[in-house]
Structures are given as C-alpha cells and as structure tokens.
CSV table of C-alpha atoms in Angstrom, one decimal:
chain,number,residue,atom,x,y,z
A,1,MET,CA,33.4,117.2,5.1
A,2,ASN,CA,35.0,113.9,4.7
A,3,ARG,CA,38.5,113.9,5.4
A,4,ARG,CA,39.3,111.9,2.5
A,5,ALA,CA,37.6,114.5,0.1
A,6,THR,CA,39.5,117.4,1.8
A,7,LEU,CA,40.1,120.3,-0.3
A,8,TYR,CA,43.3,122.3,-0.1
A,9,PHE,CA,44.5,124.9,-2.2
A,10,ILE,CA,48.0,126.3,-2.8
A,11,VAL,CA,48.6,129.9,-2.8
A,12,VAL,CA,49.4,130.8,-6.2
A,13,ALA,CA,51.3,134.0,-7.2
A,14,LEU,CA,50.0,136.0,-10.1
A,15,LEU,CA,46.5,134.6,-10.2
A,16,GLN,CA,44.8,137.9,-11.1
A,17,THR,CA,48.0,139.7,-12.8
A,18,GLY,CA,48.1,137.8,-16.2
A,19,ILE,CA,50.5,135.0,-17.1
A,20,ALA,CA,53.7,136.7,-16.9
A,21,ARG,CA,56.4,134.0,-16.3
A,22,ALA,CA,57.6,134.1,-12.5
A,23,GLU,CA,60.9,132.5,-13.0
A,24,VAL,CA,62.0,129.5,-11.2
A,25,SER,CA,65.5,130.0,-9.5
A,26,ALA,CA,67.9,127.5,-9.4
A,27,SER,CA,67.5,127.2,-5.6
A,28,GLU,CA,63.9,126.5,-6.1
A,29,ALA,CA,64.3,123.9,-9.1
A,30,GLN,CA,66.6,121.9,-6.1
A,31,GLN,CA,63.2,121.0,-4.9
A,32,LEU,CA,63.0,118.6,-7.7
A,33,GLY,CA,64.0,115.2,-6.5
A,34,GLN,CA,63.6,116.1,-3.0
A,35,ASN,CA,60.1,117.5,-1.6
A,36,LEU,CA,59.1,117.2,-5.0
A,37,THR,CA,59.3,114.5,-7.3
A,38,PRO,CA,61.7,114.6,-10.5
A,39,PHE,CA,58.8,115.8,-12.5
A,40,GLY,CA,57.5,118.1,-9.9
A,41,ALA,CA,54.5,116.5,-8.1
A,42,GLU,CA,54.6,116.3,-4.2
A,43,GLN,CA,56.8,113.5,-3.1
A,44,SER,CA,54.9,112.7,0.2
A,45,GLY,CA,51.6,111.0,0.3
A,46,ASN,CA,48.6,112.8,2.1
A,47,LYS,CA,47.6,113.0,5.6
A,48,THR,CA,44.6,110.5,5.4
A,49,GLY,CA,46.9,107.9,3.7
A,50,THR,CA,44.6,107.6,0.8
A,51,ILE,CA,47.2,109.0,-1.5
A,52,PRO,CA,50.7,107.2,-1.1
A,53,ALA,CA,54.0,108.6,-1.3
A,54,TYR,CA,55.6,108.6,-4.7
A,55,THR,CA,58.4,105.7,-5.0
A,56,GLY,CA,59.4,105.7,-8.6
A,57,GLY,CA,56.3,104.4,-10.3
A,58,LEU,CA,55.9,101.2,-12.1
A,59,PRO,CA,59.5,99.2,-12.9
A,60,THR,CA,60.2,98.1,-16.4
A,61,THR,CA,60.2,94.7,-15.0
A,62,THR,CA,56.6,94.6,-14.1
A,63,SER,CA,54.9,91.5,-15.6
A,64,PRO,CA,51.4,90.7,-14.5
A,65,PRO,CA,49.4,87.7,-15.3
A,66,GLY,CA,48.8,87.6,-19.0
A,67,PHE,CA,51.0,90.2,-20.0
A,68,LYS,CA,53.0,89.4,-23.2
A,69,PRO,CA,55.6,92.0,-24.2
A,70,GLY,CA,55.3,93.1,-27.9
A,71,SER,CA,51.6,92.1,-28.2
A,72,GLY,CA,50.2,95.7,-28.0
A,73,ARG,CA,48.3,95.0,-25.0
A,74,TRP,CA,49.0,95.6,-21.3
A,75,THR,CA,47.1,93.6,-18.6
A,76,ASN,CA,46.0,95.2,-15.1
A,77,PRO,CA,49.1,95.5,-13.2
A,78,TYR,CA,47.1,95.1,-9.7
A,79,PRO,CA,44.8,92.1,-11.0
A,80,ASP,CA,44.2,90.8,-7.3
A,81,GLU,CA,42.8,94.1,-5.9
A,82,LYS,CA,39.1,94.4,-5.1
A,83,PRO,CA,37.5,98.0,-4.6
A,84,LEU,CA,37.8,99.5,-1.2
A,85,PHE,CA,34.3,101.1,-1.5
A,86,SER,CA,31.7,102.4,-4.1
A,87,VAL,CA,30.4,105.7,-4.3
A,88,THR,CA,26.8,105.5,-4.8
A,89,ALA,CA,23.8,107.7,-4.7
A,90,GLN,CA,23.3,106.9,-1.2
A,91,ASN,CA,26.8,107.9,0.0
A,92,LEU,CA,27.2,110.7,-2.6
A,93,GLU,CA,27.3,113.4,-0.1
A,94,GLN,CA,30.2,112.0,1.9
A,95,TYR,CA,32.4,112.1,-1.4
A,96,ARG,CA,30.9,115.3,-3.2
A,97,ASP,CA,34.0,117.2,-2.9
A,98,ALA,CA,36.3,114.5,-4.8
A,99,LEU,CA,33.9,114.4,-7.8
A,100,SER,CA,33.9,116.6,-10.9
A,101,GLU,CA,30.7,118.4,-11.6
A,102,THR,CA,30.0,115.8,-14.5
A,103,GLY,CA,30.5,112.9,-12.1
A,104,LYS,CA,28.0,114.3,-9.7
A,105,GLU,CA,25.6,114.6,-12.6
A,106,LEU,CA,25.7,111.2,-13.7
A,107,PHE,CA,24.4,110.0,-10.2
A,108,LYS,CA,21.3,112.4,-10.6
A,109,ARG,CA,20.6,110.9,-14.0
A,110,TYR,CA,21.1,107.3,-13.2
A,111,PRO,CA,20.4,106.0,-9.8
A,112,ASN,CA,22.1,102.7,-10.3
A,113,TYR,CA,25.5,104.5,-11.3
A,114,ARG,CA,28.3,103.9,-9.2
A,115,MET,CA,32.1,104.4,-8.9
A,116,ASP,CA,34.4,101.6,-7.6
A,117,VAL,CA,37.2,103.2,-5.7
A,118,TYR,CA,40.5,101.0,-5.7
A,119,PRO,CA,43.8,101.6,-3.7
A,120,SER,CA,45.7,104.4,-5.1
A,121,HIS,CA,49.0,103.7,-7.0
A,122,ARG,CA,51.4,106.5,-8.5
A,123,SER,CA,52.4,104.1,-11.0
A,124,VAL,CA,53.5,106.7,-13.5
A,125,ALA,CA,57.3,106.5,-14.2
A,126,TYR,CA,59.6,108.3,-16.8
A,127,PRO,CA,62.9,107.4,-18.8
A,128,ALA,CA,65.9,108.9,-16.9
A,129,TRP,CA,66.5,111.3,-20.0
A,130,VAL,CA,63.2,112.7,-19.7
A,131,LEU,CA,63.5,113.7,-16.1
A,132,GLU,CA,67.1,115.2,-17.1
A,133,ASN,CA,65.4,117.5,-19.5
A,134,THR,CA,62.6,118.2,-17.2
A,135,ARG,CA,65.3,119.4,-14.6
A,136,LYS,CA,66.6,121.7,-17.4
A,137,ASN,CA,63.3,123.2,-18.4
A,138,ALA,CA,62.5,124.0,-14.9
A,139,THR,CA,64.7,127.1,-15.1
A,140,ALA,CA,65.0,127.5,-18.9
A,141,ALA,CA,61.3,127.1,-20.4
A,142,ARG,CA,59.4,130.4,-20.8
A,143,LEU,CA,56.2,131.5,-22.1
A,144,THR,CA,55.9,133.8,-25.0
A,145,LYS,CA,53.2,135.7,-26.9
A,146,ASP,CA,50.6,136.1,-24.0
A,147,GLY,CA,51.2,132.4,-23.0
A,148,VAL,CA,50.2,131.0,-26.6
A,149,ALA,CA,54.0,129.9,-27.7
A,150,LEU,CA,56.7,128.0,-25.6
A,151,GLU,CA,60.3,128.5,-26.0
A,152,GLY,CA,63.4,127.1,-24.2
A,153,ALA,CA,62.1,123.6,-23.4
A,154,TYR,CA,62.7,120.2,-24.8
A,155,GLY,CA,62.1,116.6,-24.1
A,156,GLY,CA,60.7,116.9,-20.9
A,157,ILE,CA,58.2,118.5,-18.9
A,158,PRO,CA,58.4,122.0,-19.7
A,159,PHE,CA,57.1,123.7,-16.2
A,160,PRO,CA,57.4,121.0,-13.5
A,161,ILE,CA,57.1,123.8,-10.9
A,162,PRO,CA,54.2,125.9,-12.5
A,163,LYS,CA,53.3,129.3,-11.7
A,164,ASN,CA,50.3,129.8,-13.6
A,165,GLY,CA,47.5,128.2,-15.6
A,166,ASN,CA,49.0,128.5,-18.9
A,167,GLU,CA,52.0,126.7,-17.7
A,168,VAL,CA,50.0,123.9,-16.3
A,169,MET,CA,48.1,123.7,-19.9
A,170,TRP,CA,51.5,123.4,-21.6
A,171,ASN,CA,52.4,120.6,-19.3
A,172,HIS,CA,49.1,119.0,-20.4
A,173,LEU,CA,49.9,119.4,-24.1
A,174,LEU,CA,53.3,118.1,-23.8
A,175,SER,CA,52.7,115.0,-21.2
A,176,TYR,CA,55.0,112.4,-22.0
A,177,THR,CA,53.7,109.4,-24.2
A,178,GLY,CA,56.9,108.6,-26.0
A,179,VAL,CA,57.8,109.8,-29.3
A,180,ALA,CA,55.7,107.8,-31.7
A,181,PHE,CA,53.1,105.0,-32.0
A,182,ASP,CA,51.2,103.0,-34.3
A,183,ALA,CA,47.5,101.8,-33.2
A,184,TYR,CA,44.7,99.9,-34.4
A,185,ALA,CA,41.8,100.8,-32.2
A,186,THR,CA,38.0,101.4,-31.8
A,187,LEU,CA,36.1,104.4,-31.3
A,188,TRP,CA,32.6,104.6,-30.1
A,189,SER,CA,29.6,106.8,-29.6
A,190,VAL,CA,26.7,105.4,-27.8
A,191,ASP,CA,23.3,106.8,-27.2
A,192,GLU,CA,20.8,106.7,-24.4
A,193,SER,CA,19.1,103.4,-25.5
A,194,GLY,CA,22.7,101.6,-25.5
A,195,LYS,CA,22.9,101.5,-29.4
A,196,ALA,CA,26.5,101.9,-30.3
A,197,VAL,CA,28.4,103.5,-33.5
A,198,ARG,CA,31.8,102.1,-34.2
A,199,TRP,CA,34.7,103.6,-36.0
A,200,ALA,CA,37.9,101.9,-36.6
A,201,GLY,CA,41.2,102.3,-37.9
A,202,HIS,CA,45.1,102.7,-37.9
A,203,PHE,CA,46.5,105.7,-36.1
A,204,SER,CA,50.1,106.8,-36.3
A,205,PHE,CA,51.2,109.6,-34.0
A,206,GLN,CA,54.5,111.4,-33.2
A,207,ASN,CA,55.6,114.1,-30.8
A,208,SER,CA,58.9,115.0,-32.1
A,209,TYR,CA,59.3,117.1,-28.9
A,210,TYR,CA,60.2,114.0,-27.1
A,211,ASP,CA,62.7,112.5,-29.7
A,212,PRO,CA,65.5,111.2,-27.9
A,213,GLN,CA,67.8,111.1,-30.7
A,214,SER,CA,67.3,114.8,-31.4
A,215,ASN,CA,67.7,118.0,-29.5
A,216,ALA,CA,66.2,121.3,-29.1
A,217,GLU,CA,68.1,123.1,-32.0
A,218,GLU,CA,67.2,120.6,-34.5
A,219,HIS,CA,63.5,120.3,-33.0
A,220,LYS,CA,63.1,124.1,-34.0
A,221,ARG,CA,64.6,123.7,-37.6
A,222,ASN,CA,62.3,120.8,-38.3
A,223,GLY,CA,59.2,123.0,-37.5
A,224,SER,CA,58.8,122.6,-33.5
A,225,TYR,CA,56.0,119.8,-34.1
A,226,TYR,CA,54.9,118.6,-30.9
A,227,TYR,CA,51.6,116.8,-32.6
A,228,GLN,CA,51.5,115.1,-35.9
A,229,HIS,CA,48.8,112.4,-36.2
A,230,VAL,CA,47.6,110.4,-39.1
A,231,TYR,CA,44.0,108.7,-38.8
A,232,ASN,CA,43.4,106.1,-41.7
A,233,TRP,CA,39.8,104.8,-41.3
A,234,SER,CA,38.5,101.3,-42.1
A,235,VAL,CA,35.2,101.5,-40.5
A,236,PRO,CA,32.4,102.6,-41.3
A,237,ALA,CA,32.6,101.5,-45.0
A,238,SER,CA,31.7,105.0,-46.0
A,239,ALA,CA,35.0,106.0,-44.5
A,240,ALA,CA,37.4,103.3,-45.7
A,241,GLY,CA,40.3,104.5,-47.2
A,242,PHE,CA,40.0,108.1,-46.0
A,243,SER,CA,42.8,109.5,-44.4
A,244,VAL,CA,43.6,112.8,-42.1
A,245,LEU,CA,47.0,114.5,-41.0
A,246,ASP,CA,46.6,116.8,-38.3
A,247,THR,CA,49.7,118.8,-37.0
A,248,GLN,CA,50.3,121.3,-34.2
A,249,THR,CA,53.5,123.2,-33.1
A,250,LEU,CA,55.0,125.2,-30.3
A,251,ASP,CA,54.1,128.6,-31.7
A,252,PRO,CA,50.6,128.5,-33.3
A,253,THR,CA,51.3,131.9,-34.1
A,254,ILE,CA,53.8,131.0,-36.7
A,255,GLU,CA,52.6,127.9,-37.8
A,256,PRO,CA,49.0,127.2,-36.9
A,257,ARG,CA,47.3,123.8,-36.6
A,258,ARG,CA,47.0,122.3,-40.1
A,259,ILE,CA,45.0,119.4,-41.3
A,260,TRP,CA,45.0,117.5,-44.8
A,261,ASP,CA,42.6,114.9,-45.8
A,262,TYR,CA,42.7,112.0,-48.5
A,263,ASP,CA,39.5,111.3,-50.0
A,264,PRO,CA,39.8,107.9,-51.9
A,265,ALA,CA,37.1,108.7,-54.1
A,266,THR,CA,38.8,111.6,-55.8
A,267,ARG,CA,42.4,110.3,-55.1
A,268,ARG,CA,43.5,114.1,-53.9
A,269,VAL,CA,45.0,115.4,-50.9
A,270,ARG,CA,43.7,118.7,-49.8
A,271,GLU,CA,44.4,121.2,-46.9
A,272,VAL,CA,41.3,121.5,-44.9
A,273,THR,CA,40.9,125.2,-43.7
A,274,GLY,CA,38.7,127.4,-41.6
A,275,LEU,CA,37.7,124.6,-39.0
A,276,PRO,CA,36.7,126.0,-35.8
A,277,PRO,CA,38.2,124.7,-32.5
A,278,ASP,CA,34.7,123.6,-31.3
A,279,LEU,CA,33.8,121.6,-34.4
A,280,GLY,CA,32.6,118.2,-33.3
A,281,LEU,CA,34.4,115.1,-34.0
A,282,GLY,CA,32.5,113.0,-36.4
A,283,SER,CA,34.4,109.7,-35.2
A,284,LEU,CA,33.0,110.4,-31.6
A,285,GLY,CA,29.5,111.1,-32.9
A,286,SER,CA,30.2,114.9,-32.6
A,287,LEU,CA,30.0,114.5,-29.0
A,288,ILE,CA,33.6,115.7,-28.3
A,289,THR,CA,35.2,118.6,-30.1
A,290,PHE,CA,38.5,119.3,-31.6
A,291,ASP,CA,39.4,121.3,-28.4
A,292,GLN,CA,38.2,118.7,-26.1
A,293,ASP,CA,40.4,115.9,-27.3
A,294,ASN,CA,42.4,114.2,-24.8
A,295,LEU,CA,40.6,117.0,-22.2
A,296,PHE,CA,42.0,119.9,-23.8
A,297,ALA,CA,43.8,120.0,-27.2
A,298,GLY,CA,45.1,122.6,-29.9
A,299,SER,CA,45.8,126.4,-29.2
A,300,LEU,CA,45.6,128.3,-25.8
A,301,GLU,CA,44.7,131.4,-27.7
A,302,GLN,CA,41.0,131.3,-27.2
A,303,PHE,CA,40.9,131.2,-23.5
A,304,ASP,CA,42.4,132.5,-20.3
A,305,PHE,CA,43.7,130.0,-18.1
A,306,LYS,CA,43.5,130.6,-14.4
A,307,LEU,CA,45.2,128.2,-11.9
A,308,VAL,CA,43.2,127.8,-8.9
A,309,GLY,CA,45.3,125.3,-6.8
A,310,LYS,CA,45.6,121.8,-6.1
A,311,ARG,CA,42.8,119.4,-4.9
A,312,GLU,CA,42.4,115.7,-3.8
A,313,MET,CA,39.9,114.0,-6.1
A,314,LEU,CA,38.6,110.5,-7.4
A,315,ILE,CA,40.0,110.1,-11.0
A,316,PRO,CA,40.3,107.2,-13.4
A,317,TYR,CA,43.6,105.4,-13.1
A,318,ASN,CA,45.4,102.3,-13.9
A,319,ASP,CA,42.3,101.3,-16.3
A,320,HIS,CA,44.2,98.4,-18.3
A,321,ALA,CA,41.2,96.1,-17.6
A,322,LEU,CA,38.7,98.5,-19.2
A,323,PHE,CA,41.0,99.5,-22.2
A,324,PHE,CA,43.0,96.4,-23.2
A,325,GLU,CA,41.4,93.5,-21.3
A,326,THR,CA,37.5,94.0,-21.9
A,327,PRO,CA,35.4,93.6,-25.2
A,328,ALA,CA,33.5,96.7,-26.0
A,329,GLU,CA,30.2,94.8,-26.0
A,330,ARG,CA,30.6,94.5,-22.1
A,331,ILE,CA,31.5,98.2,-21.5
A,332,LEU,CA,29.0,99.9,-23.5
A,333,THR,CA,26.1,100.1,-21.5
A,334,PRO,CA,23.0,102.8,-21.8
A,335,GLY,CA,23.7,106.1,-20.4
A,336,HIS,CA,27.3,105.5,-19.3
A,337,LEU,CA,30.2,103.0,-19.1
A,338,ASN,CA,29.6,99.8,-17.3
A,339,PRO,CA,30.8,100.8,-13.7
A,340,GLU,CA,32.2,97.3,-13.1
A,341,PHE,CA,34.9,97.9,-15.4
A,342,VAL,CA,36.4,101.5,-14.5
A,343,ARG,CA,38.8,101.9,-11.9
A,344,TRP,CA,38.7,104.9,-9.7
A,345,GLU,CA,41.5,106.4,-7.2
A,346,TRP,CA,42.5,108.9,-5.0
A,347,HIS,CA,44.9,111.5,-6.6
A,348,ARG,CA,46.1,115.3,-6.3
A,349,VAL,CA,45.2,117.1,-9.4
A,350,TRP,CA,45.7,120.7,-10.6
A,351,VAL,CA,42.6,122.6,-10.8
A,352,VAL,CA,42.7,125.3,-14.1
A,353,GLU,CA,39.7,127.4,-15.0
A,354,ALA,CA,39.3,128.3,-18.5
A,355,THR,CA,37.4,131.5,-19.5
A,356,ILE,CA,36.8,132.3,-23.0
A,357,LYS,CA,38.5,135.5,-24.0
A,358,PRO,CA,36.5,138.5,-25.2
A,359,GLY,CA,35.8,138.5,-29.0
A,360,MET,CA,36.5,134.5,-29.4
A,361,LYS,CA,33.7,132.1,-30.3
A,362,ASN,CA,33.2,128.5,-28.6
A,363,GLN,CA,30.2,126.5,-27.7
A,364,HIS,CA,32.0,126.0,-24.5
A,365,GLN,CA,32.6,129.3,-23.0
A,366,ARG,CA,34.0,128.0,-19.3
A,367,LYS,CA,35.9,124.9,-18.6
A,368,VAL,CA,37.2,123.4,-15.4
A,369,LEU,CA,40.1,121.0,-15.9
A,370,TYR,CA,41.2,118.6,-13.2
A,371,LEU,CA,45.0,117.4,-14.3
A,372,ASP,CA,46.7,114.6,-12.5
A,373,GLU,CA,50.0,115.9,-10.5
A,374,ASP,CA,52.2,112.7,-11.7
A,375,TRP,CA,51.1,112.8,-15.3
A,376,SER,CA,49.3,115.8,-16.5
A,377,GLY,CA,47.6,114.2,-19.4
A,378,ALA,CA,45.3,112.2,-17.0
A,379,GLY,CA,42.2,113.8,-15.3
A,380,MET,CA,38.7,115.2,-16.1
A,381,SER,CA,37.2,118.3,-17.2
A,382,ASP,CA,33.6,120.0,-17.0
A,383,GLU,CA,32.7,122.3,-20.2
A,384,TYR,CA,30.1,125.0,-19.6
A,385,ASP,CA,28.0,126.9,-22.3
A,386,ALA,CA,27.4,130.6,-22.8
A,387,ALA,CA,24.6,130.5,-20.1
A,388,GLY,CA,26.7,128.6,-17.5
A,389,LYS,CA,25.2,125.3,-18.0
A,390,LEU,CA,27.2,122.1,-17.7
A,391,ARG,CA,27.1,120.6,-21.1
A,392,ARG,CA,29.8,118.0,-21.4
A,393,GLY,CA,32.4,116.2,-19.1
A,394,LEU,CA,35.5,114.3,-20.0
A,395,PHE,CA,37.7,111.4,-18.1
A,396,ARG,CA,41.1,110.2,-19.2
A,397,PRO,CA,42.9,107.9,-17.2
A,398,ALA,CA,46.6,107.3,-16.5
A,399,MET,CA,47.6,104.0,-17.7
A,400,PRO,CA,51.5,103.2,-17.8
A,401,LEU,CA,52.9,101.1,-20.4
A,402,TYR,CA,54.8,99.7,-17.7
A,403,ASP,CA,57.6,97.9,-19.7
A,404,VAL,CA,58.4,100.7,-22.1
A,405,GLN,CA,57.9,103.6,-19.4
A,406,VAL,CA,55.3,105.5,-21.5
A,407,GLN,CA,51.6,106.4,-21.2
A,408,ILE,CA,48.6,105.4,-23.3
A,409,PRO,CA,48.1,108.6,-25.1
A,410,ARG,CA,44.6,108.7,-26.6
A,411,SER,CA,42.1,106.4,-24.7
A,412,TYR,CA,39.5,108.3,-22.8
A,413,TRP,CA,35.8,109.1,-22.8
A,414,GLY,CA,33.4,112.0,-22.5
A,415,TYR,CA,29.5,112.4,-21.8
A,416,ASP,CA,27.3,115.0,-23.8
A,417,LEU,CA,24.8,115.7,-21.3
A,418,GLU,CA,22.4,117.5,-23.4
A,419,LYS,CA,22.1,114.4,-25.8
A,420,ASN,CA,22.4,111.8,-23.0
A,421,MET,CA,25.0,110.2,-24.9
A,422,TYR,CA,29.0,109.4,-24.7
A,423,ALA,CA,31.9,108.5,-26.7
A,424,LEU,CA,34.9,106.2,-25.9
A,425,ASP,CA,38.1,106.9,-27.9
A,426,GLN,CA,40.6,104.2,-28.8
A,427,HIS,CA,39.6,101.1,-27.1
A,428,PHE,CA,41.9,98.0,-27.7
A,429,GLY,CA,39.8,95.5,-25.9
A,430,ASP,CA,38.5,93.4,-29.1
A,431,THR,CA,40.0,91.1,-31.6
A,432,GLY,CA,42.8,92.4,-33.8
A,433,GLN,CA,43.6,95.6,-31.8
A,434,SER,CA,46.8,96.7,-30.6
A,435,PHE,CA,48.9,99.6,-29.4
A,436,GLN,CA,52.6,99.7,-30.9
A,437,PRO,CA,54.9,102.4,-29.1
A,438,LYS,CA,58.1,103.3,-31.0
A,439,PRO,CA,61.6,103.5,-29.8
A,440,GLN,CA,62.3,106.3,-32.4
A,441,ALA,CA,60.7,108.8,-34.8
A,442,PHE,CA,59.1,107.9,-38.0
A,443,PRO,CA,60.7,108.5,-41.3
A,444,LYS,CA,60.1,112.2,-42.3
A,445,LEU,CA,58.2,111.2,-45.3
A,446,ASN,CA,55.6,109.2,-43.4
A,447,LEU,CA,54.1,112.3,-41.8
A,448,LYS,CA,53.9,114.6,-44.7
A,449,PRO,CA,50.3,115.3,-46.6
A,450,ASP,CA,51.4,113.4,-49.9
A,451,ALA,CA,52.0,110.1,-47.5
A,452,LEU,CA,48.2,110.2,-47.1
A,453,ALA,CA,47.3,108.3,-50.2
A,454,ARG,CA,49.8,105.6,-49.7
A,455,ARG,CA,48.2,104.2,-46.3
A,456,GLY,CA,45.5,102.4,-47.7
A,457,VAL,CA,43.1,100.2,-45.8
A,458,PHE,CA,44.6,98.1,-43.0
C-alpha cells in the first residue's frame, strides 16, 4: 500500500454503546492550542510530509493577483502552483485508499478522468472570537434527545474534541461560514451528453449561532436558529420571482425544519409541510436531495451515526479557480467536471458512517461521510440505496475567503451514478455573479415568511 495513502484509525470510545456524551475534561481541553489546533485538528503534519503542520491558515492580508476586496470574488491564493502528479486510471491502484468510492467509480466509467493533486495547504483560519467560543464549548456543549439536539454551545465549533458520530455531524452542521451573506449565483445540472440546465438567483443566508453581537441566551430566546436561507429565483423564466424560506434550529424536536414559499402567480406565501428529507432539489435537477445538501443537511434523527476514525484522503481544497475564476462553459463537460479546473489535496478527514434507523424511510439507507479536520464543512460522501448499491456521491471543497476569515458556504458538486448526471451548486465564475459576506446579522424582518413577497426579481 502506498505510504501517502496510509489509512490510520483513532480508537474511539463508545463506538458500539450509543451516543451518550463522554465529557471532555478541563485537562483534556488543554490540548487545544497545543498538540491540537484551537479548533481541534491535529497540529502536526503527517509522517510522509504530504499534509503539513497547521500554522494559522491564510492571513487576512492575503492578496493574490487579481483579487479585489469587496468584489465578491476571491482569486486563487496559490496561482503559481502546478500539480505534483495526477491520479489516472493507470495509477489508480496506488492511490485507491485515498479516494472515496464515488471517486473510484468515476475512473471506471470515464477512462480519461483524472485528479490533479496539488501541494496541500491548511489554509483555513478562524476569527479569535470563534476560537475562544470553541474553547468554551469544548467542556460545555452537550448532546440531548438521543443526539438530535444540541445545548450548551454558542459561537464556535461545538465539539472540537469529538467522541462520537453525532458530535462530528453537529460540527459539520455548524461549520463556520460567518453570520450572514448575500449571493448571486448559478446552479447547474448536467446530463451524460453535456447538456446543462441553469438555475440562478439571489440567495440570503444567516446563521444566528455565529452572530458576534449576540450570545447564547439571546440566541435561545430568538429561536435557536442556525439556518435561515432565502432563495429568490430569476432563472429559469418559469421560476422567476418564486421565493423560498428554509429554517432549521438546534432542537428539531421543538422546532423542526420549516419551509415557506411565495408564488408570484398567486401573490401568496404558504408554509410547505410534509416534505421528506430525501426529496430531490429541483434547482439541481433532483440529483441531490434535501438531506444531501452541503454533504448533509437537516435533522440527525433519521440515522445512527458511527464515528469510524480518521483517514488521510484526497479531497477538493482551495478550489477558488473552479468557483470564482472560470466560466461555467469551461467547467461543465460530459459525465463529470472538467478535471483541469478541480484542485485536490491531501488532508485528514473524520470518517462517519450513517445507517438508517429502523422504521425510517430514505432512498439512501447508508452514507459514508469524510469530513475535513480543519473545517468540517468540507469533504466528500458516498450514498448507498437499500440494496447496498452506491447511488450518489458528493464533493465539497474548503475555500477560505481569506480577507474576511470565513469559508464559502454552499459551493459543491455531486454525482448521480444511476442517471450518469451531476450537479454543481452556487458557482460564481460568470458575469454578474458575486458572494457578499456580511459582518452582522440581517434585520429580523428580512428572514420572516412575510418578507418573501418583497424580494422581487433581481
């Protein structure tokens, strides 16, 4: 086995004994900022040198060629780098342990597919106040209601020293992307011939859990929202003016996911109920479901999550050129994204296996997620049906917006292996597109159902 792809596992307590919280002691939490980073990743690099030590991430003074602060676009922070090597069908066996099952499947289907592997950069950086809250959360955060709900955490990674799968998943759901943003982006679904269908709109998002001007008590009084997302569509014409508000909280047993829509034809706002978690997202060609959004989204109540361990893998990382600098027409090729524009790096990931609970219904009965140790929003997933067949797989890169110390939150892609199609979410490489992070939360009325009718077509 190639040493670069060496698989190593951490012995994890409670793997077979449920998800009761094994409390992190004050002495254990002292590892943060020492042998662990302030957010809980391993400080050191790996033995082979393919993964470097963490040195603080990209500074806010980062300014690569072509970057214009306030433009809503971030250029590649490593523009002069070339691939170290490429994984191809010819050398696949050498790197097999470093790939997701979906990645391996792409090589089977497309002989010319490749993965260009670049030098690894642990580029993620967090504001000091997020790191301080993470330190507090380490000993205060706790799971409740069989791991479905979260208490005792605010404004930082809830479980920087995770003990079980649900804790890693809460870290994923609460991966730091700032408090709010406005985005003007395009979504694509592409069939096997390369025909692409475009949706576009104005998207506003808020995660009040990360409001630097609030606190845990106020957050709880205001509903404990960590996800308030408004979609306002302009393309296709049949959806122009149609708006959606999607909300989620830290305790879905009290306040479950709720969705409202505004139909310009009727000029009415209505709450949409009874939507299953595995419903396909129409804006992505129904190739990705509600609960596959961003690798995994929504309540944890359908699955049992087992923390398998850690693994060194090739994952998409620092893909600014793909999402901000390259027009869609150059990216969207038949069968898969154009490999020329996708950057892969070695990183350590948490491996979590999700298995459907008895009595629950979902077209994907088992999931394996590979979540980056530095920013748990990034990584990959493999999705299996009831017969154990690999059906879908997703990829989400970490892309630090270096001058403002947040991550791009919703740019990723996924493959439907049954339909031989794929989808790309929130691309910013064409004219008129931009991502605008906000330093503070939106006015409260902007994220209420009644506000949907006022958004119009941008």
